[in-house]
Amino acid sequence: MTAILKILGPGEAAEFPLGDAPVMIGRDASCDIFLDDPSASKKHAQVLLVDGEYILRDQNSHNGTFVGDERITHRVLNSGDVVRIGSHRMLFVMMEEEPVAGEIVVSRGDAAQASIAVASEVRRMEEQINVKIRELEEVEEKSQRSWSRLLTAAIVVAALGGLIVLMSMSREKTYQISGVELNTGYPQIIRIPIPKGLNLNNVECLDPDTLSPSGLLELNGLMYRKHPDSEPTDDEQKYDRALTEISGRYVFLRVTPEDQGRALLRIRVSNGAVYHMRVDVIKKPAYEWPEIARLALENEGSEAKVKGLLQRARGAQDANPAMALEAVKVARGLAGNDAETLSELDAIEMVAKKSLDRQWKDIRGRLVLAYWRNIRRDKISALENLLRLLPDPEDARHQWARIMLELYEKRRRK
């Protein structure tokens, strides 16, 4: 798949081909696309090919990167998009398009907003038809009656065809998408499978029976795409940015279940369509490390348990840092005010955190490379390694990896 970026403006006709390799845009002479513009940053933006799509990503530029009139941090480019960097405008054109099979099953329903649009379009068509008929009446007066009748019939048939298409669209404006099952008590992410190139305008949590507002889910905003209600924490922002670099084409919604029960997410997108997703919230037992639970059962008395946990934490702080951190957490609750034990726990915790961060960065690097090369086997291997490193379902990175693996499993079954 290839594409080009064409510089727009008087006296400029430069075209830059895009291929598999990343393309850097900016004021620095080393950039693939050099912009002689003081309002552009040295390394302003980058274009990447990920899963068959070109993604434009801002590189923390001073004046921002725009697609149309919208300032973006990253965006899937569609043929015809106009990219603006400083005073330069560039037209993105796909040289080869491939149809993408959708995951969404259309169901018939009503959409109030669509009916208004249909009525407006019908009135516009009627006005156009009347203008054409008046023009044809003048032609008839000049003895061309037979041709005028044929043209009038063609215009009326075309208008009726357009009206039928619009009415069909209005009846198919509501979509049903696959539901999900969540656990209670902690933030979780949900993948929203809407078509590429669309953004979410509004998300509501409703009672599935009455369609009235429900407080079952607290909506914490979007994980990867711009949304007015999205205010993640510093840690969440850090992981969101890292995971966005891996695959930014999907939409993830972060929610926090408040209780057990059922809910319906009503999702409105930028083209006016409405999507319904059913959510079941159930109570699942908290994740426990088998080795730590076994130590608690084998040893009687807090002193013996702390000793066993310390031994387990020392042995796992490099090879299995997540388990070492859990052992430290449990031991702290049993150690009381023993200064020597607490000091040793602090030292183990510091080493385990560094080891966990190092291994996470290594897996993240392998994921970025696998997605950039688009090698399915390498993607699955890296995702499985991430699940082994972070087995706790409450970790957003674990949730993300689980969702991505399920996508590949669904495609394999198909």
GROMACS .gro file of C-alpha atoms in nm:
model
  414
    1MET     CA    1   0.000   0.000   0.000
    2THR     CA    2   0.138   0.341  -0.100
    3ALA     CA    3   0.029   0.700  -0.060
    4ILE     CA    4   0.163   1.051  -0.119
    5LEU     CA    5   0.171   1.382   0.064
    6LYS     CA    6   0.138   1.671  -0.183
    7ILE     CA    7   0.237   2.025  -0.080
    8LEU     CA    8  -0.047   2.267  -0.159
    9GLY     CA    9  -0.002   2.636  -0.239
   10PRO     CA   10   0.104   2.871  -0.519
   11GLY     CA   11   0.434   2.782  -0.680
   12GLU     CA   12   0.464   2.455  -0.487
   13ALA     CA   13   0.401   2.113  -0.640
   14ALA     CA   14   0.624   1.883  -0.437
   15GLU     CA   15   0.499   1.528  -0.381
   16PHE     CA   16   0.643   1.294  -0.119
   17PRO     CA   17   0.574   0.920  -0.150
   18LEU     CA   18   0.487   0.727   0.166
   19GLY     CA   19   0.577   0.363   0.206
   20ASP     CA   20   0.640   0.117   0.490
   21ALA     CA   21   0.910   0.323   0.661
   22PRO     CA   22   0.823   0.606   0.907
   23VAL     CA   23   0.837   0.956   0.756
   24MET     CA   24   0.945   1.251   0.976
   25ILE     CA   25   0.819   1.601   0.894
   26GLY     CA   26   0.976   1.918   1.033
   27ARG     CA   27   1.217   2.211   1.013
   28ASP     CA   28   1.528   2.001   1.076
   29ALA     CA   29   1.735   1.933   0.763
   30SER     CA   30   1.749   1.562   0.852
   31CYS     CA   31   1.368   1.525   0.824
   32ASP     CA   32   1.226   1.319   0.538
   33ILE     CA   33   0.995   1.611   0.452
   34PHE     CA   34   1.180   1.937   0.518
   35LEU     CA   35   0.964   2.247   0.583
   36ASP     CA   36   1.141   2.583   0.564
   37ASP     CA   37   0.898   2.739   0.810
   38PRO     CA   38   0.986   2.904   1.146
   39SER     CA   39   0.643   2.807   1.286
   40ALA     CA   40   0.721   2.436   1.236
   41SER     CA   41   0.914   2.245   1.504
   42LYS     CA   42   1.243   2.073   1.417
   43LYS     CA   43   1.075   1.736   1.437
   44HIS     CA   44   0.711   1.832   1.412
   45ALA     CA   45   0.514   1.520   1.313
   46GLN     CA   46   0.560   1.164   1.191
   47VAL     CA   47   0.364   0.939   0.952
   48LEU     CA   48   0.363   0.565   1.032
   49LEU     CA   49   0.214   0.267   0.847
   50VAL     CA   50   0.038   0.048   1.109
   51ASP     CA   51  -0.188  -0.247   1.020
   52GLY     CA   52  -0.233  -0.117   0.665
   53GLU     CA   53  -0.321   0.240   0.773
   54TYR     CA   54  -0.119   0.558   0.771
   55ILE     CA   55  -0.121   0.728   1.112
   56LEU     CA   56  -0.017   1.091   1.155
   57ARG     CA   57   0.134   1.150   1.502
   58ASP     CA   58   0.232   1.486   1.648
   59GLN     CA   59   0.581   1.490   1.805
   60ASN     CA   60   0.496   1.729   2.092
   61SER     CA   61   0.527   2.024   1.852
   62HIS     CA   62   0.498   2.382   1.976
   63ASN     CA   63   0.227   2.502   1.738
   64GLY     CA   64   0.044   2.174   1.690
   65THR     CA   65  -0.049   1.948   1.398
   66PHE     CA   66  -0.389   1.983   1.229
   67VAL     CA   67  -0.604   1.767   1.003
   68GLY     CA   68  -0.858   2.002   0.851
   69ASP     CA   69  -0.940   2.243   1.135
   70GLU     CA   70  -0.889   1.986   1.413
   71ARG     CA   71  -0.571   1.980   1.619
   72ILE     CA   72  -0.460   1.620   1.669
   73THR     CA   73  -0.212   1.419   1.871
   74HIS     CA   74  -0.253   1.119   1.641
   75ARG     CA   75  -0.498   1.039   1.366
   76VAL     CA   76  -0.566   0.773   1.102
   77LEU     CA   77  -0.531   0.951   0.765
   78ASN     CA   78  -0.798   0.908   0.499
   79SER     CA   79  -0.751   0.988   0.131
   80GLY     CA   80  -0.834   1.356   0.077
   81ASP     CA   81  -0.735   1.473   0.428
   82VAL     CA   82  -0.553   1.808   0.435
   83VAL     CA   83  -0.268   1.819   0.689
   84ARG     CA   84  -0.160   2.162   0.819
   85ILE     CA   85   0.180   2.217   0.981
   86GLY     CA   86   0.270   2.580   1.038
   87SER     CA   87   0.192   2.770   0.716
   88HIS     CA   88   0.219   2.457   0.501
   89ARG     CA   89  -0.079   2.253   0.383
   90MET     CA   90  -0.036   1.899   0.250
   91LEU     CA   91  -0.291   1.678   0.074
   92PHE     CA   92  -0.288   1.306   0.172
   93VAL     CA   93  -0.378   1.078  -0.122
   94MET     CA   94  -0.399   0.697  -0.111
   95MET     CA   95  -0.261   0.541  -0.428
   96GLU     CA   96  -0.413   0.201  -0.351
   97GLU     CA   97  -0.720   0.135  -0.137
   98GLU     CA   98  -0.815  -0.199   0.020
   99PRO     CA   99  -1.164  -0.265   0.154
  100VAL     CA  100  -1.170  -0.352   0.525
  101ALA     CA  101  -1.422  -0.602   0.653
  102GLY     CA  102  -1.626  -0.458   0.940
  103GLU     CA  103  -1.708  -0.627   1.267
  104ILE     CA  104  -2.042  -0.453   1.321
  105VAL     CA  105  -2.376  -0.617   1.246
  106VAL     CA  106  -2.640  -0.370   1.130
  107SER     CA  107  -2.983  -0.393   1.287
  108ARG     CA  108  -3.291  -0.193   1.189
  109GLY     CA  109  -3.395   0.090   1.418
  110ASP     CA  110  -3.496   0.451   1.429
  111ALA     CA  111  -3.264   0.749   1.453
  112ALA     CA  112  -3.432   1.084   1.518
  113GLN     CA  113  -3.138   1.284   1.388
  114ALA     CA  114  -3.135   1.090   1.059
  115SER     CA  115  -3.504   1.171   0.987
  116ILE     CA  116  -3.431   1.545   1.011
  117ALA     CA  117  -3.142   1.505   0.768
  118VAL     CA  118  -3.361   1.305   0.528
  119ALA     CA  119  -3.636   1.569   0.533
  120SER     CA  120  -3.384   1.843   0.461
  121GLU     CA  121  -3.233   1.645   0.174
  122VAL     CA  122  -3.579   1.574   0.026
  123ARG     CA  123  -3.664   1.946   0.029
  124ARG     CA  124  -3.334   2.025  -0.142
  125MET     CA  125  -3.405   1.761  -0.408
  126GLU     CA  126  -3.754   1.898  -0.466
  127GLU     CA  127  -3.613   2.246  -0.523
  128GLN     CA  128  -3.358   2.112  -0.770
  129ILE     CA  129  -3.629   1.917  -0.954
  130ASN     CA  130  -3.851   2.227  -0.981
  131VAL     CA  131  -3.561   2.430  -1.122
  132LYS     CA  132  -3.487   2.162  -1.381
  133ILE     CA  133  -3.854   2.133  -1.476
  134ARG     CA  134  -3.878   2.510  -1.531
  135GLU     CA  135  -3.568   2.495  -1.751
  136LEU     CA  136  -3.715   2.207  -1.947
  137GLU     CA  137  -4.044   2.391  -1.998
  138GLU     CA  138  -3.845   2.665  -2.173
  139VAL     CA  139  -3.687   2.397  -2.391
  140GLU     CA  140  -4.033   2.261  -2.473
  141GLU     CA  141  -4.141   2.605  -2.589
  142LYS     CA  142  -3.857   2.585  -2.843
  143SER     CA  143  -4.007   2.267  -2.995
  144GLN     CA  144  -3.791   2.014  -2.812
  145ARG     CA  145  -4.075   1.851  -2.622
  146SER     CA  146  -3.964   1.491  -2.664
  147TRP     CA  147  -3.615   1.552  -2.523
  148SER     CA  148  -3.751   1.751  -2.231
  149ARG     CA  149  -3.984   1.468  -2.131
  150LEU     CA  150  -3.697   1.220  -2.133
  151LEU     CA  151  -3.478   1.446  -1.920
  152THR     CA  152  -3.760   1.518  -1.676
  153ALA     CA  153  -3.822   1.145  -1.634
  154ALA     CA  154  -3.450   1.081  -1.573
  155ILE     CA  155  -3.430   1.354  -1.309
  156VAL     CA  156  -3.740   1.227  -1.128
  157VAL     CA  157  -3.607   0.866  -1.131
  158ALA     CA  158  -3.268   0.981  -0.994
  159ALA     CA  159  -3.438   1.186  -0.721
  160LEU     CA  160  -3.660   0.895  -0.621
  161GLY     CA  161  -3.356   0.666  -0.610
  162GLY     CA  162  -3.172   0.909  -0.382
  163LEU     CA  163  -3.478   0.939  -0.160
  164ILE     CA  164  -3.502   0.560  -0.127
  165VAL     CA  165  -3.135   0.539  -0.029
  166LEU     CA  166  -3.174   0.814   0.233
  167MET     CA  167  -3.487   0.651   0.378
  168SER     CA  168  -3.301   0.319   0.396
  169MET     CA  169  -3.015   0.490   0.580
  170SER     CA  170  -3.256   0.643   0.832
  171ARG     CA  171  -3.407   0.301   0.909
  172GLU     CA  172  -3.059   0.149   0.962
  173LYS     CA  173  -2.915   0.418   1.184
  174THR     CA  174  -2.891   0.207   1.502
  175TYR     CA  175  -2.626  -0.064   1.530
  176GLN     CA  176  -2.579  -0.350   1.777
  177ILE     CA  177  -2.220  -0.439   1.873
  178SER     CA  178  -2.090  -0.730   2.077
  179GLY     CA  179  -2.137  -0.703   2.454
  180VAL     CA  180  -1.874  -0.739   2.726
  181GLU     CA  181  -1.847  -0.880   3.079
  182LEU     CA  182  -1.678  -0.672   3.351
  183ASN     CA  183  -1.575  -0.719   3.713
  184THR     CA  184  -1.680  -0.488   3.995
  185GLY     CA  185  -1.463  -0.245   4.189
  186TYR     CA  186  -1.183  -0.118   3.963
  187PRO     CA  187  -1.136   0.072   3.631
  188GLN     CA  188  -1.145  -0.139   3.317
  189ILE     CA  189  -1.116  -0.070   2.945
  190ILE     CA  190  -1.367  -0.167   2.675
  191ARG     CA  191  -1.292  -0.178   2.303
  192ILE     CA  192  -1.554   0.008   2.096
  193PRO     CA  193  -1.550  -0.143   1.741
  194ILE     CA  194  -1.671   0.162   1.544
  195PRO     CA  195  -1.560   0.217   1.181
  196LYS     CA  196  -1.221   0.373   1.113
  197GLY     CA  197  -1.209   0.750   1.072
  198LEU     CA  198  -1.501   0.818   1.308
  199ASN     CA  199  -1.480   0.980   1.652
  200LEU     CA  200  -1.711   0.945   1.952
  201ASN     CA  201  -1.940   1.242   2.015
  202ASN     CA  202  -2.122   1.113   2.321
  203VAL     CA  203  -2.140   0.801   2.545
  204GLU     CA  204  -2.429   0.734   2.784
  205CYS     CA  205  -2.487   0.455   3.037
  206LEU     CA  206  -2.853   0.345   3.033
  207ASP     CA  207  -3.078   0.089   3.198
  208PRO     CA  208  -3.127  -0.180   2.927
  209ASP     CA  209  -3.499  -0.220   3.005
  210THR     CA  210  -3.617   0.140   3.047
  211LEU     CA  211  -3.341   0.325   2.854
  212SER     CA  212  -3.326   0.575   3.139
  213PRO     CA  213  -2.987   0.697   3.273
  214SER     CA  214  -2.809   0.439   3.491
  215GLY     CA  215  -2.534   0.486   3.750
  216LEU     CA  216  -2.402   0.130   3.716
  217LEU     CA  217  -2.094   0.244   3.520
  218GLU     CA  218  -1.885   0.553   3.589
  219LEU     CA  219  -1.755   0.669   3.250
  220ASN     CA  220  -1.392   0.783   3.283
  221GLY     CA  221  -1.343   0.893   2.920
  222LEU     CA  222  -1.152   0.761   2.623
  223MET     CA  223  -0.822   0.582   2.654
  224TYR     CA  224  -0.676   0.661   2.312
  225ARG     CA  225  -0.886   0.911   2.118
  226LYS     CA  226  -0.963   1.276   2.196
  227HIS     CA  227  -1.279   1.316   2.404
  228PRO     CA  228  -1.402   1.619   2.606
  229ASP     CA  229  -1.466   1.411   2.919
  230SER     CA  230  -1.129   1.233   2.922
  231GLU     CA  231  -0.919   1.323   3.230
  232PRO     CA  232  -0.691   1.024   3.306
  233THR     CA  233  -0.442   1.018   3.594
  234ASP     CA  234  -0.069   1.071   3.539
  235ASP     CA  235   0.001   0.693   3.545
  236GLU     CA  236  -0.287   0.626   3.306
  237GLN     CA  237  -0.163   0.898   3.070
  238LYS     CA  238   0.185   0.742   3.073
  239TYR     CA  239   0.057   0.396   2.982
  240ASP     CA  240  -0.200   0.537   2.736
  241ARG     CA  241   0.074   0.716   2.544
  242ALA     CA  242   0.289   0.403   2.540
  243LEU     CA  243   0.008   0.178   2.418
  244THR     CA  244  -0.101   0.439   2.161
  245GLU     CA  245   0.243   0.416   2.002
  246ILE     CA  246   0.184   0.044   1.952
  247SER     CA  247  -0.158   0.052   1.785
  248GLY     CA  248  -0.364   0.372   1.779
  249ARG     CA  249  -0.634   0.258   1.535
  250TYR     CA  250  -0.875   0.125   1.800
  251VAL     CA  251  -1.111   0.312   2.035
  252PHE     CA  252  -1.098   0.213   2.404
  253LEU     CA  253  -1.337   0.345   2.670
  254ARG     CA  254  -1.232   0.339   3.036
  255VAL     CA  255  -1.516   0.268   3.283
  256THR     CA  256  -1.550   0.188   3.655
  257PRO     CA  257  -1.837  -0.047   3.755
  258GLU     CA  258  -2.012   0.072   4.072
  259ASP     CA  259  -2.218  -0.245   4.138
  260GLN     CA  260  -2.331  -0.574   3.986
  261GLY     CA  261  -2.596  -0.569   3.717
  262ARG     CA  262  -2.661  -0.496   3.350
  263ALA     CA  263  -2.624  -0.175   3.152
  264LEU     CA  264  -2.650  -0.049   2.796
  265LEU     CA  265  -2.392   0.186   2.650
  266ARG     CA  266  -2.543   0.421   2.390
  267ILE     CA  267  -2.260   0.553   2.172
  268ARG     CA  268  -2.307   0.838   1.924
  269VAL     CA  269  -2.038   0.888   1.660
  270SER     CA  270  -1.939   1.174   1.432
  271ASN     CA  271  -2.147   1.059   1.130
  272GLY     CA  272  -2.471   1.063   1.334
  273ALA     CA  273  -2.496   0.685   1.380
  274VAL     CA  274  -2.584   0.529   1.719
  275TYR     CA  275  -2.428   0.208   1.855
  276HIS     CA  276  -2.566  -0.005   2.140
  277MET     CA  277  -2.338  -0.226   2.353
  278ARG     CA  278  -2.466  -0.445   2.638
  279VAL     CA  279  -2.250  -0.470   2.951
  280ASP     CA  280  -2.281  -0.738   3.224
  281VAL     CA  281  -2.109  -0.658   3.556
  282ILE     CA  282  -2.046  -0.954   3.787
  283LYS     CA  283  -1.848  -1.007   4.107
  284LYS     CA  284  -1.527  -1.205   4.047
  285PRO     CA  285  -1.274  -1.303   4.314
  286ALA     CA  286  -0.966  -1.080   4.337
  287TYR     CA  287  -0.652  -1.212   4.171
  288GLU     CA  288  -0.419  -1.402   4.407
  289TRP     CA  289  -0.067  -1.524   4.344
  290PRO     CA  290  -0.077  -1.905   4.401
  291GLU     CA  291   0.274  -1.907   4.553
  292ILE     CA  292   0.190  -1.632   4.805
  293ALA     CA  293  -0.142  -1.788   4.901
  294ARG     CA  294   0.034  -2.123   4.957
  295LEU     CA  295   0.295  -1.960   5.186
  296ALA     CA  296   0.017  -1.812   5.398
  297LEU     CA  297  -0.139  -2.159   5.441
  298GLU     CA  298   0.186  -2.348   5.505
  299ASN     CA  299   0.320  -2.117   5.779
  300GLU     CA  300   0.156  -2.052   6.115
  301GLY     CA  301   0.218  -1.725   6.294
  302SER     CA  302   0.298  -1.388   6.141
  303GLU     CA  303   0.675  -1.419   6.197
  304ALA     CA  304   0.701  -1.741   5.998
  305LYS     CA  305   0.481  -1.598   5.723
  306VAL     CA  306   0.691  -1.283   5.696
  307LYS     CA  307   1.008  -1.492   5.675
  308GLY     CA  308   0.859  -1.706   5.395
  309LEU     CA  309   0.736  -1.396   5.208
  310LEU     CA  310   1.078  -1.232   5.238
  311GLN     CA  311   1.246  -1.539   5.096
  312ARG     CA  312   0.997  -1.552   4.807
  313ALA     CA  313   1.039  -1.179   4.735
  314ARG     CA  314   1.421  -1.202   4.730
  315GLY     CA  315   1.412  -1.489   4.480
  316ALA     CA  316   1.157  -1.326   4.251
  317GLN     CA  317   1.265  -0.959   4.250
  318ASP     CA  318   1.445  -0.997   3.914
  319ALA     CA  319   1.276  -1.294   3.744
  320ASN     CA  320   0.918  -1.223   3.853
  321PRO     CA  321   0.907  -0.864   3.986
  322ALA     CA  322   0.526  -0.839   3.995
  323MET     CA  323   0.506  -1.136   4.233
  324ALA     CA  324   0.792  -0.992   4.444
  325LEU     CA  325   0.599  -0.664   4.483
  326GLU     CA  326   0.287  -0.854   4.591
  327ALA     CA  327   0.490  -1.052   4.847
  328VAL     CA  328   0.634  -0.725   4.983
  329LYS     CA  329   0.284  -0.579   5.010
  330VAL     CA  330   0.151  -0.878   5.207
  331ALA     CA  331   0.462  -0.896   5.431
  332ARG     CA  332   0.433  -0.528   5.525
  333GLY     CA  333   0.089  -0.593   5.667
  334LEU     CA  334   0.230  -0.868   5.892
  335ALA     CA  335   0.567  -0.719   5.990
  336GLY     CA  336   0.435  -0.462   6.238
  337ASN     CA  337   0.703  -0.214   6.350
  338ASP     CA  338   1.010  -0.435   6.295
  339ALA     CA  339   1.249  -0.173   6.153
  340GLU     CA  340   1.500  -0.423   6.013
  341THR     CA  341   1.233  -0.619   5.826
  342LEU     CA  342   1.069  -0.304   5.692
  343SER     CA  343   1.406  -0.176   5.567
  344GLU     CA  344   1.473  -0.501   5.382
  345LEU     CA  345   1.123  -0.490   5.230
  346ASP     CA  346   1.190  -0.135   5.105
  347ALA     CA  347   1.514  -0.248   4.938
  348ILE     CA  348   1.345  -0.546   4.769
  349GLU     CA  349   1.059  -0.324   4.651
  350MET     CA  350   1.300  -0.077   4.489
  351VAL     CA  351   1.483  -0.352   4.297
  352ALA     CA  352   1.156  -0.519   4.189
  353LYS     CA  353   1.008  -0.192   4.059
  354LYS     CA  354   1.318  -0.122   3.851
  355SER     CA  355   1.314  -0.476   3.712
  356LEU     CA  356   0.941  -0.453   3.630
  357ASP     CA  357   0.989  -0.121   3.452
  358ARG     CA  358   1.286  -0.255   3.254
  359GLN     CA  359   1.097  -0.567   3.140
  360TRP     CA  360   0.786  -0.363   3.051
  361LYS     CA  361   0.994  -0.130   2.832
  362ASP     CA  362   1.156  -0.429   2.662
  363ILE     CA  363   0.817  -0.588   2.580
  364ARG     CA  364   0.679  -0.251   2.470
  365GLY     CA  365   0.971  -0.212   2.228
  366ARG     CA  366   0.908  -0.557   2.082
  367LEU     CA  367   0.538  -0.475   2.043
  368VAL     CA  368   0.612  -0.149   1.861
  369LEU     CA  369   0.844  -0.334   1.622
  370ALA     CA  370   0.597  -0.620   1.567
  371TYR     CA  371   0.310  -0.382   1.487
  372TRP     CA  372   0.529  -0.168   1.264
  373ARG     CA  373   0.640  -0.477   1.069
  374ASN     CA  374   0.285  -0.617   1.092
  375ILE     CA  375   0.406  -0.968   1.182
  376ARG     CA  376   0.116  -1.152   1.348
  377ARG     CA  377   0.333  -1.420   1.514
  378ASP     CA  378   0.556  -1.158   1.682
  379LYS     CA  379   0.254  -0.958   1.798
  380ILE     CA  380   0.095  -1.258   1.969
  381SER     CA  381   0.424  -1.364   2.130
  382ALA     CA  382   0.487  -1.017   2.276
  383LEU     CA  383   0.126  -0.986   2.400
  384GLU     CA  384   0.152  -1.324   2.577
  385ASN     CA  385   0.480  -1.213   2.740
  386LEU     CA  386   0.306  -0.897   2.863
  387LEU     CA  387   0.030  -1.105   3.024
  388ARG     CA  388   0.290  -1.321   3.198
  389LEU     CA  389   0.475  -1.014   3.326
  390LEU     CA  390   0.153  -0.844   3.450
  391PRO     CA  391  -0.098  -1.118   3.541
  392ASP     CA  392  -0.315  -0.891   3.759
  393PRO     CA  393  -0.640  -0.809   3.569
  394GLU     CA  394  -0.658  -0.469   3.741
  395ASP     CA  395  -0.356  -0.345   3.543
  396ALA     CA  396  -0.465  -0.151   3.230
  397ARG     CA  397  -0.177  -0.301   3.030
  398HIS     CA  398  -0.300  -0.653   3.116
  399GLN     CA  399  -0.653  -0.558   3.005
  400TRP     CA  400  -0.524  -0.411   2.679
  401ALA     CA  401  -0.313  -0.718   2.599
  402ARG     CA  402  -0.607  -0.951   2.676
  403ILE     CA  403  -0.836  -0.756   2.439
  404MET     CA  404  -0.579  -0.755   2.158
  405LEU     CA  405  -0.521  -1.132   2.192
  406GLU     CA  406  -0.897  -1.195   2.182
  407LEU     CA  407  -0.912  -1.002   1.853
  408TYR     CA  408  -0.653  -1.233   1.697
  409GLU     CA  409  -0.833  -1.538   1.838
  410LYS     CA  410  -1.163  -1.425   1.677
  411ARG     CA  411  -0.992  -1.377   1.344
  412ARG     CA  412  -0.828  -1.720   1.370
  413ARG     CA  413  -1.167  -1.886   1.433
  414LYS     CA  414  -1.315  -1.709   1.130
   0.00000   0.00000   0.00000
